[in-house]
mmCIF file of C-alpha atoms in Angstrom:
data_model
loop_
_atom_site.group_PDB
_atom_site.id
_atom_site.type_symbol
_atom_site.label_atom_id
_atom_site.label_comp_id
_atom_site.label_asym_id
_atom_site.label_seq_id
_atom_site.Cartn_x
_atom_site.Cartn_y
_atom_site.Cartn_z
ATOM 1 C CA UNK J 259 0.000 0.000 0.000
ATOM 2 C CA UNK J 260 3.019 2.264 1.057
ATOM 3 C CA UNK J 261 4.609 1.373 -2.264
ATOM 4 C CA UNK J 262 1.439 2.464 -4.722
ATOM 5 C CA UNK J 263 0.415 5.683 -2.858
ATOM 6 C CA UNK J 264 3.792 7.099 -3.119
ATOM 7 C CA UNK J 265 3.811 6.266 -6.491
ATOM 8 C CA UNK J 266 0.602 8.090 -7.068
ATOM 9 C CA UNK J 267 2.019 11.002 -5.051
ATOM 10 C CA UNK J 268 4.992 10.641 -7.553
ATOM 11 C CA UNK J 269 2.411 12.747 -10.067
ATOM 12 C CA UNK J 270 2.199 15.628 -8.013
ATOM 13 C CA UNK J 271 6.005 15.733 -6.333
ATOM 14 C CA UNK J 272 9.183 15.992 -7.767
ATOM 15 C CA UNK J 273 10.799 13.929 -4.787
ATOM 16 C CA UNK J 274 14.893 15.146 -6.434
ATOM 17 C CA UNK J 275 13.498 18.568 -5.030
ATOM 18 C CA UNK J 276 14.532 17.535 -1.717
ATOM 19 C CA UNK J 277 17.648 16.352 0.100
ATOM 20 C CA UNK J 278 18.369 15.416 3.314
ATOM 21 C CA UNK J 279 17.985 18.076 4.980
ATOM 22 C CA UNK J 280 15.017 19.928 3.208
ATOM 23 C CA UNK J 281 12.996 16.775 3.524
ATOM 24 C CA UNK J 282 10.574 18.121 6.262
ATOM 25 C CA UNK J 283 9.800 20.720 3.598
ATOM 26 C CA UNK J 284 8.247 18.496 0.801
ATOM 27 C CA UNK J 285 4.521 19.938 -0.017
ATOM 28 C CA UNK J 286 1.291 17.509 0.264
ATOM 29 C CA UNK J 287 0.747 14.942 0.520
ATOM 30 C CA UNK J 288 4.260 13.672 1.662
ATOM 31 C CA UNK J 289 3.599 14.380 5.234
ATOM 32 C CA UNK J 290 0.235 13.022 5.579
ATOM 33 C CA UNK J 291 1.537 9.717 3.639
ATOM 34 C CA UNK J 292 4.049 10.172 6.132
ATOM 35 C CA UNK J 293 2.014 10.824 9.108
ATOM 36 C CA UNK J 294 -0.517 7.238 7.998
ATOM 37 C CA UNK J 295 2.543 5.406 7.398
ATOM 38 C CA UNK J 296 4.301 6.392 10.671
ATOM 39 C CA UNK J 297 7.834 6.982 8.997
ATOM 40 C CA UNK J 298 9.861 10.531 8.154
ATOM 41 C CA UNK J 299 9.146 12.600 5.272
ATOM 42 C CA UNK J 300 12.505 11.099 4.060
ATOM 43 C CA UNK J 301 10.931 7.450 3.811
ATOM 44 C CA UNK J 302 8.650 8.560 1.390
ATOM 45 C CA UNK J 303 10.953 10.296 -0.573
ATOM 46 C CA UNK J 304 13.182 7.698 -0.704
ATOM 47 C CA UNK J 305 10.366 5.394 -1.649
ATOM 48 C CA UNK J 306 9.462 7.537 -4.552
ATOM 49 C CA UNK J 307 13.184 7.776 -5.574
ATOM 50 C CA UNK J 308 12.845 3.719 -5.419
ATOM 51 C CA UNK J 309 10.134 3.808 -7.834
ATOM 52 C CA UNK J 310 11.533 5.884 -10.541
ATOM 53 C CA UNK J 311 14.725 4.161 -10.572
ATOM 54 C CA UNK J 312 17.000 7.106 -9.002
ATOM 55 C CA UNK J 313 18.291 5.266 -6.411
ATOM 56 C CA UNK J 314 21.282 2.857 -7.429
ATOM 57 C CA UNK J 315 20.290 0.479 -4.661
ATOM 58 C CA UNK J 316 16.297 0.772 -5.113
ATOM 59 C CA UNK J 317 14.925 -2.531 -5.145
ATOM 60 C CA UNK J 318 14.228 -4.076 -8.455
ATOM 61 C CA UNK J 319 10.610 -5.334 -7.361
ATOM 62 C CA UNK J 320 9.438 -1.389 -6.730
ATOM 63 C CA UNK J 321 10.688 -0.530 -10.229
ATOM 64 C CA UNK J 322 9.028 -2.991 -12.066
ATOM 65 C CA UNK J 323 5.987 -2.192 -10.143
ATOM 66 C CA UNK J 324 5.903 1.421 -11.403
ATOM 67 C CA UNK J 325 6.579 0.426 -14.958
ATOM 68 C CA UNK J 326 4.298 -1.624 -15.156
ATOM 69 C CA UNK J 327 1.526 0.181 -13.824
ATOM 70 C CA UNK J 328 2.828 3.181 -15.504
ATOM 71 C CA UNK J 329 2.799 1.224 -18.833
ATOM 72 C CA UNK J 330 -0.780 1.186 -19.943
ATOM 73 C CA UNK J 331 -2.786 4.647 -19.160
ATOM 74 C CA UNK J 332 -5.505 4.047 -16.637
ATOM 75 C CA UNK J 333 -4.184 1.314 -14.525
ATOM 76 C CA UNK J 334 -2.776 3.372 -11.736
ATOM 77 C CA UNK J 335 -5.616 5.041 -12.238
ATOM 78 C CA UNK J 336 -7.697 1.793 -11.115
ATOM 79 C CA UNK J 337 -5.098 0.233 -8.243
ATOM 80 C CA UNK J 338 -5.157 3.963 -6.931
ATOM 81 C CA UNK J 339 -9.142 3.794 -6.005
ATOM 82 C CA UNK J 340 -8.453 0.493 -5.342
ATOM 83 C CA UNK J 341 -6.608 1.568 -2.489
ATOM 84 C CA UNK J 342 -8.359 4.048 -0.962
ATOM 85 C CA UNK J 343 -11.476 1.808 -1.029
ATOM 86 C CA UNK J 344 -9.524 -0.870 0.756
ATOM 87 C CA UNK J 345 -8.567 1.999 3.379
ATOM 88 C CA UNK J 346 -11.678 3.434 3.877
ATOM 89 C CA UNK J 347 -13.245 -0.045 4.394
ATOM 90 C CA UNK J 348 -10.663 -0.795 7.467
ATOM 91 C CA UNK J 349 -11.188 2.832 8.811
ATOM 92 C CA UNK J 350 -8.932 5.422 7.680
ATOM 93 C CA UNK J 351 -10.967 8.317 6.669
ATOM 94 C CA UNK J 352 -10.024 11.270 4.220
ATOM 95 C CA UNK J 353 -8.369 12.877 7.249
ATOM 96 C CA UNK J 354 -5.933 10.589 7.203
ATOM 97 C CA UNK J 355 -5.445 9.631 3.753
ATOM 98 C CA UNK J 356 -7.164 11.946 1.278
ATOM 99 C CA UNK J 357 -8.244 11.681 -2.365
ATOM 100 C CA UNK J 358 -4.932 13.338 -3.545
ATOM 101 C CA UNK J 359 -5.493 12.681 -7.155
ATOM 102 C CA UNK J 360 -9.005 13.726 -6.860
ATOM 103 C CA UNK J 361 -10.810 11.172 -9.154
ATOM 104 C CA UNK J 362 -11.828 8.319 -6.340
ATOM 105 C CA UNK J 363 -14.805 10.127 -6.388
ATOM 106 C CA UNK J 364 -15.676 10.552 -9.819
ATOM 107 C CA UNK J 365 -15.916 8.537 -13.111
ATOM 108 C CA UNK J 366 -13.073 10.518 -14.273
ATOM 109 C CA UNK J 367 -10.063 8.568 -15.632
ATOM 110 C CA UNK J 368 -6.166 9.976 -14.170
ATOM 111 C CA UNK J 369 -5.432 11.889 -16.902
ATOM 112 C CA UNK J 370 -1.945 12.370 -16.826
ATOM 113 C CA UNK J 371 -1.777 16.126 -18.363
ATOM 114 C CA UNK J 372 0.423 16.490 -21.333
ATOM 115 C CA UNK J 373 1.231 13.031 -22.451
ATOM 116 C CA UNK J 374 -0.351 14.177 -26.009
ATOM 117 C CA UNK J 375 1.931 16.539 -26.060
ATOM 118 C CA UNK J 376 5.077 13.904 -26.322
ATOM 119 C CA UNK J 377 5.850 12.379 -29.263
ATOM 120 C CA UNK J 378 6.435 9.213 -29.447
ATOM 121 C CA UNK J 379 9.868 8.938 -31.612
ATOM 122 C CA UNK J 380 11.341 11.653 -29.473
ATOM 123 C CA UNK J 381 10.821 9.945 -26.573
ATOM 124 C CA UNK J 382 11.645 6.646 -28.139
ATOM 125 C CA UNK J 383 15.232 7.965 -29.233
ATOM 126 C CA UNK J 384 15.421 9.596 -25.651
ATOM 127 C CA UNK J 385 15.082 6.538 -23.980
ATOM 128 C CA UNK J 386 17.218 4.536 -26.378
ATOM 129 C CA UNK J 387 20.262 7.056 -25.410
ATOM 130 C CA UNK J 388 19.665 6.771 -21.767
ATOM 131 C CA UNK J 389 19.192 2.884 -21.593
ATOM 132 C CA UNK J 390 23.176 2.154 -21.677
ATOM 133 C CA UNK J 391 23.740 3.945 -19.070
ATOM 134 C CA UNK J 392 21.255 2.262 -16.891
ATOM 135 C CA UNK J 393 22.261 -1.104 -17.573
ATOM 136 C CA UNK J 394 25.799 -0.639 -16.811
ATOM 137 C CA UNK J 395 24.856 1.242 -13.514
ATOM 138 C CA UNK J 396 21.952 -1.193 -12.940
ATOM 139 C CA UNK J 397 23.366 -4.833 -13.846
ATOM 140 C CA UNK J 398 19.678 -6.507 -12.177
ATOM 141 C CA UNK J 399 17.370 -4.706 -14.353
ATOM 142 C CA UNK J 400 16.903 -6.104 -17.737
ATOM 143 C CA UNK J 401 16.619 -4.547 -21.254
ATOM 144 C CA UNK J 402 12.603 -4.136 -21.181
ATOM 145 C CA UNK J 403 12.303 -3.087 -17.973
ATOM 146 C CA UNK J 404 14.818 -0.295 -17.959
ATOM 147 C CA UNK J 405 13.297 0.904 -21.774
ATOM 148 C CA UNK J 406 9.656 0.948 -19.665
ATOM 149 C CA UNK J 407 10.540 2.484 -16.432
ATOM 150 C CA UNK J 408 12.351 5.168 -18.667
ATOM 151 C CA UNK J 409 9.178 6.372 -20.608
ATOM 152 C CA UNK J 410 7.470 5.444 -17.336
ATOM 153 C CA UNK J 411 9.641 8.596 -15.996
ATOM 154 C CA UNK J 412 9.080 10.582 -19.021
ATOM 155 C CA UNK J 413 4.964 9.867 -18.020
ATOM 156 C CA UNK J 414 5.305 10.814 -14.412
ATOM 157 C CA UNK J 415 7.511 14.033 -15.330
ATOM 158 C CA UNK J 416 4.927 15.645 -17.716
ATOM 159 C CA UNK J 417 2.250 15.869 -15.513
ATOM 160 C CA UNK J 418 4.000 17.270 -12.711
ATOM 161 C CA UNK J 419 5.508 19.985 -14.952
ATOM 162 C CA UNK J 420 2.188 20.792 -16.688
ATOM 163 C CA UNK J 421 0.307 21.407 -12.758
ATOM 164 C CA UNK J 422 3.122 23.297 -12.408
ATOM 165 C CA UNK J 423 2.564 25.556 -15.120
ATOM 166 C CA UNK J 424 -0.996 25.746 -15.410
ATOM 167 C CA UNK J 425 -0.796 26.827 -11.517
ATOM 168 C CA UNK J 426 1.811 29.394 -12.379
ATOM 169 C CA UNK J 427 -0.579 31.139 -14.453
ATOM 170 C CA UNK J 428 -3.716 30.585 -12.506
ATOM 171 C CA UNK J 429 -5.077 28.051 -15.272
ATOM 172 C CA UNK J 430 -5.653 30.572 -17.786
ATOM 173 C CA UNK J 431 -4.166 30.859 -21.475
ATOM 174 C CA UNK J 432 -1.486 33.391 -21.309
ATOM 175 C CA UNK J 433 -2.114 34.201 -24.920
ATOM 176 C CA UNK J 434 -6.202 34.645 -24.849
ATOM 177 C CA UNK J 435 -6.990 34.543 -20.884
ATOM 178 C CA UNK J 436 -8.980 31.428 -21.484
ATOM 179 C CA UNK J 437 -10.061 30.078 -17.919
ATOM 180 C CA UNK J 438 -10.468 26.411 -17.141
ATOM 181 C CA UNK J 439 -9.581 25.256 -13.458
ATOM 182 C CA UNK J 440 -10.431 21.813 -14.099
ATOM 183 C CA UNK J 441 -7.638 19.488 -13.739
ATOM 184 C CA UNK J 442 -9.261 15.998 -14.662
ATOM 185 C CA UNK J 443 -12.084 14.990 -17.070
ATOM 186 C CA UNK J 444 -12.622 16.757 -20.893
ATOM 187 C CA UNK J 445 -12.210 20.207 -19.724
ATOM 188 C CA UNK J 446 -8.467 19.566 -18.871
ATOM 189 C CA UNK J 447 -8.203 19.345 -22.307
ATOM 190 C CA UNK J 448 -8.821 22.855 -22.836
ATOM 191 C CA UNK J 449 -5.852 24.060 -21.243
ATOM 192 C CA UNK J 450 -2.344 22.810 -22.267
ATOM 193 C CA UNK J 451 0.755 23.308 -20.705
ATOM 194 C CA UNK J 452 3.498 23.257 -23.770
ATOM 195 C CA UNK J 453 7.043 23.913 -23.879
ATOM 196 C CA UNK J 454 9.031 26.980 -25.083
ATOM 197 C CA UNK J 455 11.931 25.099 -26.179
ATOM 198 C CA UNK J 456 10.712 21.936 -27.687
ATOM 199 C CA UNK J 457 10.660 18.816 -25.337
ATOM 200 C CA UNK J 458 13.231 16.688 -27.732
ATOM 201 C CA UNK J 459 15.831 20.150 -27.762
ATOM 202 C CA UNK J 460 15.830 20.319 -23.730
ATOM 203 C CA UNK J 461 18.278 18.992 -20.877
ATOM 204 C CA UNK J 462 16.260 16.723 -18.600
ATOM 205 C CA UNK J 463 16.249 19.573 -16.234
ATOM 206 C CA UNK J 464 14.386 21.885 -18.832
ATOM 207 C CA UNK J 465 12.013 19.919 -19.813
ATOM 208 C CA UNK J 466 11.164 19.950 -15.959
ATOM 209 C CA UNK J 467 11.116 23.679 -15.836
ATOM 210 C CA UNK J 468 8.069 25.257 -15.279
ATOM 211 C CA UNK J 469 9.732 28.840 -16.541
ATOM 212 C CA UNK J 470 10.117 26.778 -20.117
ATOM 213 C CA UNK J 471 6.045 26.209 -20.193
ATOM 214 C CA UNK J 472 3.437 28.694 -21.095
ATOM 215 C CA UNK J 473 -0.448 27.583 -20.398
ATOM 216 C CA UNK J 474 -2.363 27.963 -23.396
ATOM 217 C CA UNK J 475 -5.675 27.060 -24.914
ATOM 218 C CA UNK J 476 -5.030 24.373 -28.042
ATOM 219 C CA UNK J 477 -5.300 27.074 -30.818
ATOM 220 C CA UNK J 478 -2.958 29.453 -29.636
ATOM 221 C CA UNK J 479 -0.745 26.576 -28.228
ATOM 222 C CA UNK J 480 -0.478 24.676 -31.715
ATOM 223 C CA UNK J 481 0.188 28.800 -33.282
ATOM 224 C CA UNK J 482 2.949 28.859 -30.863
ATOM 225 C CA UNK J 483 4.562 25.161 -31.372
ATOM 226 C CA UNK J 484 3.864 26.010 -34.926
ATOM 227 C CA UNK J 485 5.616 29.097 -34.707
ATOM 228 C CA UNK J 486 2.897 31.475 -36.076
ATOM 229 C CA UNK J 487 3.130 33.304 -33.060
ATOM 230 C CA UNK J 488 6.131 33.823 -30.864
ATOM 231 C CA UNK J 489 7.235 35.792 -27.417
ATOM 232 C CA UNK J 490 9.950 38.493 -26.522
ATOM 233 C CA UNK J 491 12.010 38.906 -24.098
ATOM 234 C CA UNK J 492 9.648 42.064 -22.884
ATOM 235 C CA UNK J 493 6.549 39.566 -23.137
ATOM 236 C CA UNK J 494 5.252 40.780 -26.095
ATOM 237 C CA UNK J 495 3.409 38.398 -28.382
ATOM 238 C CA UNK J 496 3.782 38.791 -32.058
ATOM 239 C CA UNK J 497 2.390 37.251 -35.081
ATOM 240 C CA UNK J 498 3.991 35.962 -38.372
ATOM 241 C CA UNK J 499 3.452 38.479 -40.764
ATOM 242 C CA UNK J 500 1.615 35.803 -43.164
ATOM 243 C CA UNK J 501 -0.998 35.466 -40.088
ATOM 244 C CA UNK J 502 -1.586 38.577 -39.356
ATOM 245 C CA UNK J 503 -2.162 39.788 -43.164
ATOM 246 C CA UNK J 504 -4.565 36.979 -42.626
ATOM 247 C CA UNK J 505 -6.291 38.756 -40.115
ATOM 248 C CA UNK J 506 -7.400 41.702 -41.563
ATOM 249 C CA UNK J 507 -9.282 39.261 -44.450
ATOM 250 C CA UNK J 508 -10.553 36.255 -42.822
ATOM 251 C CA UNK J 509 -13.128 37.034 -39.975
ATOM 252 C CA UNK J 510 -12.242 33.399 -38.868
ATOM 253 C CA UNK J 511 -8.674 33.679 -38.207
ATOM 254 C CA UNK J 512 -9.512 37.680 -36.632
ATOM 255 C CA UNK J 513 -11.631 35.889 -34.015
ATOM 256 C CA UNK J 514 -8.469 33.533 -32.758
ATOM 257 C CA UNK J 515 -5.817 35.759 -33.548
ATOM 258 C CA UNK J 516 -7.262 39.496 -33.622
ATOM 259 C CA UNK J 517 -6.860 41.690 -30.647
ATOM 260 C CA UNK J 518 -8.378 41.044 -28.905
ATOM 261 C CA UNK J 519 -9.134 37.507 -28.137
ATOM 262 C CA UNK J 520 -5.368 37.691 -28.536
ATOM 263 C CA UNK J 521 -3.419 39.945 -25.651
ATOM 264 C CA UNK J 522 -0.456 42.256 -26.580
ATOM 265 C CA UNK J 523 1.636 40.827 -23.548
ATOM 266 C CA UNK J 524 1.433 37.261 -21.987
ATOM 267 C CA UNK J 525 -1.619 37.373 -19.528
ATOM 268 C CA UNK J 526 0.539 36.652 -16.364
ATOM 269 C CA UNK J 527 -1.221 35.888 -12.548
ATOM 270 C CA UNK J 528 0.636 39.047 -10.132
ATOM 271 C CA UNK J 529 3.578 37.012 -8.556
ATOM 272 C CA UNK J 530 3.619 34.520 -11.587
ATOM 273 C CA UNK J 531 7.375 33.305 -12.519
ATOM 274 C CA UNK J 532 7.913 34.626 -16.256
ATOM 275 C CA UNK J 533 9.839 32.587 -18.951
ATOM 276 C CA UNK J 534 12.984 32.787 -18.997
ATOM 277 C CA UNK J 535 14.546 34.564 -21.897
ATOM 278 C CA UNK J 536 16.969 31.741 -22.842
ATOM 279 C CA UNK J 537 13.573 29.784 -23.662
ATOM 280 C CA UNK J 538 11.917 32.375 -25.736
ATOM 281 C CA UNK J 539 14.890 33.262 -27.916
ATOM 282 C CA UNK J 540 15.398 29.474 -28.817
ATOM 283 C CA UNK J 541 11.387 29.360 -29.672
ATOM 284 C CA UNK J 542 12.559 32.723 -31.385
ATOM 285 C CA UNK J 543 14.936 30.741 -33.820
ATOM 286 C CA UNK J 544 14.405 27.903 -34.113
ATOM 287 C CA UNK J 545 10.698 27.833 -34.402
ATOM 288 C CA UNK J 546 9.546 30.889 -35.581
ATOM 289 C CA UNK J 547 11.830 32.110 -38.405
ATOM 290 C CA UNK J 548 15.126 33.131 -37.300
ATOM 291 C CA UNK J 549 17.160 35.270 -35.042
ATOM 292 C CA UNK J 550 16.300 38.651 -34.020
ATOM 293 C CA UNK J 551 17.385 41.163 -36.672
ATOM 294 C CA UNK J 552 18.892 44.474 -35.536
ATOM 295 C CA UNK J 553 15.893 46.422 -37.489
ATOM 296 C CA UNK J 554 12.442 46.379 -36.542
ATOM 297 C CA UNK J 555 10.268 43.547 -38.304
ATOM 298 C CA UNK J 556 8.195 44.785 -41.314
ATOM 299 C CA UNK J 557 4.719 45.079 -39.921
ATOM 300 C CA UNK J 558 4.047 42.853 -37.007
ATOM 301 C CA UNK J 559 6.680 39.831 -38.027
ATOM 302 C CA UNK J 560 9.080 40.314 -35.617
ATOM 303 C CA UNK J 561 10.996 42.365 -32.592
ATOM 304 C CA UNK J 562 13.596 44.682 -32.642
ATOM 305 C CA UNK J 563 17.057 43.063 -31.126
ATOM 306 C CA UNK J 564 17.326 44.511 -28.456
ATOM 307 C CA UNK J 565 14.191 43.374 -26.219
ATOM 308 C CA UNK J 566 16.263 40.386 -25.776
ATOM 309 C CA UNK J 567 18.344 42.221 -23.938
ATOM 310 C CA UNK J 568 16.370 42.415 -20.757
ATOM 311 C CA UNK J 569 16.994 40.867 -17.843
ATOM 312 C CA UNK J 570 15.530 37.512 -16.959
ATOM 313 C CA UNK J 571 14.630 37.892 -13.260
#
């Protein structure tokens, strides 16, 4: 039971955001799981590190566990209210182990956020790089399982980055203000979190950063990955000069992309975490046309050089 509730905490907590000594800091629900499993914050960390395969001497039984129920969307779903049935029917109330996930409740599936925005070769060649190294580090773990708990991570890590960003900007597109709250079922769906810099061009660490995500509703997040839109360094969105000839003829594309719906400036929550400019001047040039040029764009195509210039913090 300890083993698949911190794996379903795994969703919501990075546990490599804690060491030793910041373990008493680690948000919900570490401490209740914690508190209902009468061990230290740390336990459960190191648990979780267990799971995901961090831990050179994790055992081998606790990785195969989360692979395989990390292998086929909706089974942790299922073992998760299978568990807090079981609990409830020996006693422990929501007061002692609550519906984290939210969906015991519910006919809502776990949705893990994001995992449509992964594409399957990247990840596929991401995981063939990596798998090497874990073998040689991890002589008891076999070919399969190390490929599996490896996309298995890649699973886990998107949703946790995507709550992270869609909290960051109080669940609203930054491009539109779009509001959706929801954070299971169809309306989910409604709100993406994407990345800046693509997921296949980013460290491991990046692709973790919530300052590389902007929250976005699926037109203006496809415009963005697309590049028909882009961000500068002072926040200001801009359109591709094809687009926004576009809309001054089509009424269609002037009711996604005129201003409004569309903002002059990211719609940022006060004490929101901007992107970081590194981010938006990859996005800049490798997905929407090029460097900055030292001349203002023609029209609305581009920025002037130097709002890169501006300091990231």
């Amino acid at each position: 039971m300890e083993t698949l509730a911190c794996l379903a905490a795994s969703l919501l907590v990075n546990h490599r955001k804690y060491g030793g000594t910041t373990a008493h800091k680690a948000e919900e629900p570490i401490p209740t799981l914690a508190r209902l499993f009468q061990r230290p914050n740390s336990s459960i960390l190191a648990k979780m590190a267990n799971l995901d395969g961090s831990r050179r001497n994790g055992a081998k039984h606790e990785i195969e566990v989360a692979a395989h129920l990390l292998d086929i969307p909706g089974r942790l779903g299922a073992v998760y209210r299978v568990i807090l049935t079981a609990a409830r029917d020996v006693g422990i109330g929501p007061e002692r182990l609550p519906d984290f996930l939210g969906i015991a409740d519910s006919n809502a599936e776990l949705l893990l956020l994001n995992q449509s925005k992964l594409d399957r070769a990247d990840v596929e060649v991401t995981v063939q790089a990596l798998s090497a190294n874990w073998l040689e580090s991890r002589t008891d773990l076999d070919e399969r399982t190390t490929e599996r708990l490896l996309v298995a991570a890649v699973r886990v890590g998107q949703p946790r980055f995507a709550r992270e960003v869609l909290h960051n900007h109080g669940y609203r597109c930054v491009f539109c203000g779009l509001s959706v709250r929801l954070e299971t079922g169809g309306a989910a769906r409604m709100l993406v979190a994407g990345h800046i810099k693509a997921w296949r061009a980013s460290s491991h660490a990046e692709r973790l950063d919530a300052r590389n995500g902007l929250a976005a509703c699926p037109t203006h997040d496809i415009a963005f990955d697309t590049g028909l839109i882009t961000v500068t360094g002072g926040l200001r969105i801009h359109l591709k000069h094809s687009l926004a000839a576009a809309v001054g003829r089509d009424p269609a594309i002037r009711a996604a992309f005129g201003r409004p719906p569309l903002a002059d400036n990211l719609l940022l929550p006060a004490g929101a975490l901007p992107p970081l400019s590194k981010y938006l001047i990859w996005h800049h040039q490798h997905v929407y046309g090029g460097a900055p040029s030292h001349a203002p764009a023609p029209d609305n195509d581009g920025p002037p050089d130097d709002v890169w210039t501006q300091e990231e913090e």
